């Protein structure tokens, strides 16, 4: 595999200087592991979400979207098991007081050869003691025992101090899809198998957030639950593995940097589970998960709510609780993967290095930039920009040399630059420069629109 130019430091710096992602609450000294999307970043992230929704809702003949509340009845989290078991194994270094996840310590120490997911807390403690796994911050060996730490953020609901109920910020979007299973089924008259999808914020009090937007305490998830009959579940599990993979490939991801990783330790309710990992700048890590969750979720909600969640087959009259195939991907993690995948440094003939983000045009924030060659061509350029903006997002730039303006657009991944020059005044044509090849062609405004619209499609 060819050596890549991308590093996390370069990505963070580029994102900041080009308005893609800024550190959260920066003027107050920041707020650890929170990030704000800037004018370019919000467009890219929206495009990723739109591409996902198109593929998994719009193009699916039996999937439906919801947008459920972030704050849910606390019983939801009792039913899902989050109040008791959404925990991580936490260890504190008694010397430098830093906090770590025992599973991460083992994974790093064994260079990924030992899989802590398959270990109990006692086994992890024994491994750390036996191998004298030291604190990665201060290098000392003086650990607390493992304590389990619930990752849900708590808040309270109530108008007086005495009358407060504990509620949670949802740690995943999936439960909003499960609790609406029958609402969606009845209102759409969908027949099993069918899917419910949602994009929304989730919150986790992660012990070790980091790696830029890879692991944050507030993030967006894109989740799709496929409800199917027991017996057909494994077939659909395989189908969603393929759909999840194909989605990434159609966004332009190289298959060399993607791989499946089966879970070694399955949750007690899961029949099959795997991740798709991506080769991020810091190494192979989970990008998305696909899980065969059996009938666990609906059965638990039926039990805890006391409401029947059985589906009645309209033909056979059979009543049953469907199985669920879950496909879940973080929008921010996908953003980090897309940024890493797109980043390139190209050495030009004159020896200069060109930074270019080679996004799929459907993902790029702006589909075209309109650049007047000289300032006195601004009226014509503004007119062209307004015409294009009716069709797709456009950037307009008249500051600096044309070369510098091309570089700025390359750095945010704008696939086409349209330059308005003196010939434009005469015959209405513009040069259309391709981001990847830097080749230029001359087209009329209408031809340029048709040309760009064809290239920015996500199919
Ligand atoms: P991890 O093992 O990385 O903690 P997970 O297995 O807990 O992830 P899921 O609960 O399956 O993750 O969540 C589904 C997806 O949501 C993940 O594949 C990832 O893309 C995203 N995700 C999960 N936690 C975070 C986080 N803290 N920050 C950003 N994205 C996240």
CSV table of N, CA, C and O in Angstrom, one decimal, residues 4-7 10-11 14 337-345 355-359:
chain,number,residue,atom,x,y,z
A,4,UNK,N,0.9,7.2,2.8
A,4,UNK,CA,-0.1,8.3,2.7
A,4,UNK,C,0.5,9.5,3.4
A,4,UNK,O,1.2,9.4,4.4
A,5,UNK,N,0.2,10.7,2.8
A,5,UNK,CA,0.7,11.9,3.4
A,5,UNK,C,-0.1,12.3,4.6
A,5,UNK,O,0.4,13.1,5.4
A,6,UNK,N,-1.3,11.8,4.8
A,6,UNK,CA,-2.1,12.3,5.9
A,6,UNK,C,-1.6,11.9,7.3
A,6,UNK,O,-1.1,10.8,7.5
A,7,UNK,N,-1.7,12.9,8.2
A,7,UNK,CA,-1.5,12.6,9.6
A,7,UNK,C,-2.6,13.4,10.3
A,7,UNK,O,-3.2,14.3,9.8
A,10,UNK,N,-1.9,17.2,10.6
A,10,UNK,CA,-2.1,17.9,9.4
A,10,UNK,C,-3.6,18.1,9.2
A,10,UNK,O,-4.1,19.2,8.8
A,11,UNK,N,-4.4,17.1,9.5
A,11,UNK,CA,-5.9,17.2,9.3
A,11,UNK,C,-6.5,18.3,10.2
A,11,UNK,O,-7.2,19.1,9.8
A,14,UNK,N,-5.4,21.7,9.0
A,14,UNK,CA,-6.2,22.1,7.8
A,14,UNK,C,-7.6,22.5,8.1
A,14,UNK,O,-8.2,23.4,7.6
A,337,UNK,N,-13.1,9.8,8.6
A,337,UNK,CA,-12.6,8.9,7.6
A,337,UNK,C,-12.6,9.6,6.2
A,337,UNK,O,-11.6,9.4,5.4
A,338,UNK,N,-13.6,10.3,5.9
A,338,UNK,CA,-13.7,11.0,4.6
A,338,UNK,C,-12.6,12.0,4.4
A,338,UNK,O,-12.0,12.1,3.3
A,339,UNK,N,-12.3,12.7,5.5
A,339,UNK,CA,-11.2,13.7,5.5
A,339,UNK,C,-9.9,13.0,5.3
A,339,UNK,O,-9.1,13.5,4.4
A,340,UNK,N,-9.7,11.9,6.0
A,340,UNK,CA,-8.4,11.2,5.9
A,340,UNK,C,-8.2,10.6,4.5
A,340,UNK,O,-7.1,10.6,3.9
A,341,UNK,N,-9.3,10.1,4.0
A,341,UNK,CA,-9.3,9.4,2.7
A,341,UNK,C,-9.0,10.5,1.6
A,341,UNK,O,-8.3,10.2,0.6
A,342,UNK,N,-9.6,11.7,1.7
A,342,UNK,CA,-9.5,12.7,0.7
A,342,UNK,C,-8.1,13.4,0.7
A,342,UNK,O,-7.6,13.9,-0.4
A,343,UNK,N,-7.4,13.4,1.8
A,343,UNK,CA,-6.2,14.3,2.0
A,343,UNK,C,-5.1,13.8,1.1
A,343,UNK,O,-4.7,12.6,1.0
A,344,UNK,N,-4.6,14.7,0.3
A,344,UNK,CA,-3.4,14.4,-0.6
A,344,UNK,C,-2.5,15.5,-0.7
A,344,UNK,O,-2.9,16.7,-0.6
A,345,UNK,N,-1.2,15.2,-0.8
A,345,UNK,CA,-0.2,16.2,-1.1
A,345,UNK,C,0.4,15.8,-2.4
A,345,UNK,O,1.0,14.7,-2.6
A,355,UNK,N,-1.7,20.9,-1.7
A,355,UNK,CA,-2.6,20.2,-0.8
A,355,UNK,C,-4.0,20.1,-1.4
A,355,UNK,O,-4.5,21.1,-1.8
A,356,UNK,N,-4.4,18.9,-1.6
A,356,UNK,CA,-5.7,18.8,-2.2
A,356,UNK,C,-6.6,17.7,-1.5
A,356,UNK,O,-6.1,16.7,-1.1
A,357,UNK,N,-7.9,18.1,-1.3
A,357,UNK,CA,-8.8,17.2,-0.7
A,357,UNK,C,-9.6,16.6,-1.8
A,357,UNK,O,-10.5,17.2,-2.4
A,358,UNK,N,-9.4,15.3,-2.1
A,358,UNK,CA,-10.0,14.6,-3.2
A,358,UNK,C,-11.3,14.0,-2.9
A,358,UNK,O,-11.5,12.8,-3.0
A,359,UNK,N,-12.2,14.8,-2.3
A,359,UNK,CA,-13.6,14.2,-2.0
A,359,UNK,C,-14.3,13.8,-3.2
A,359,UNK,O,-14.2,14.4,-4.3
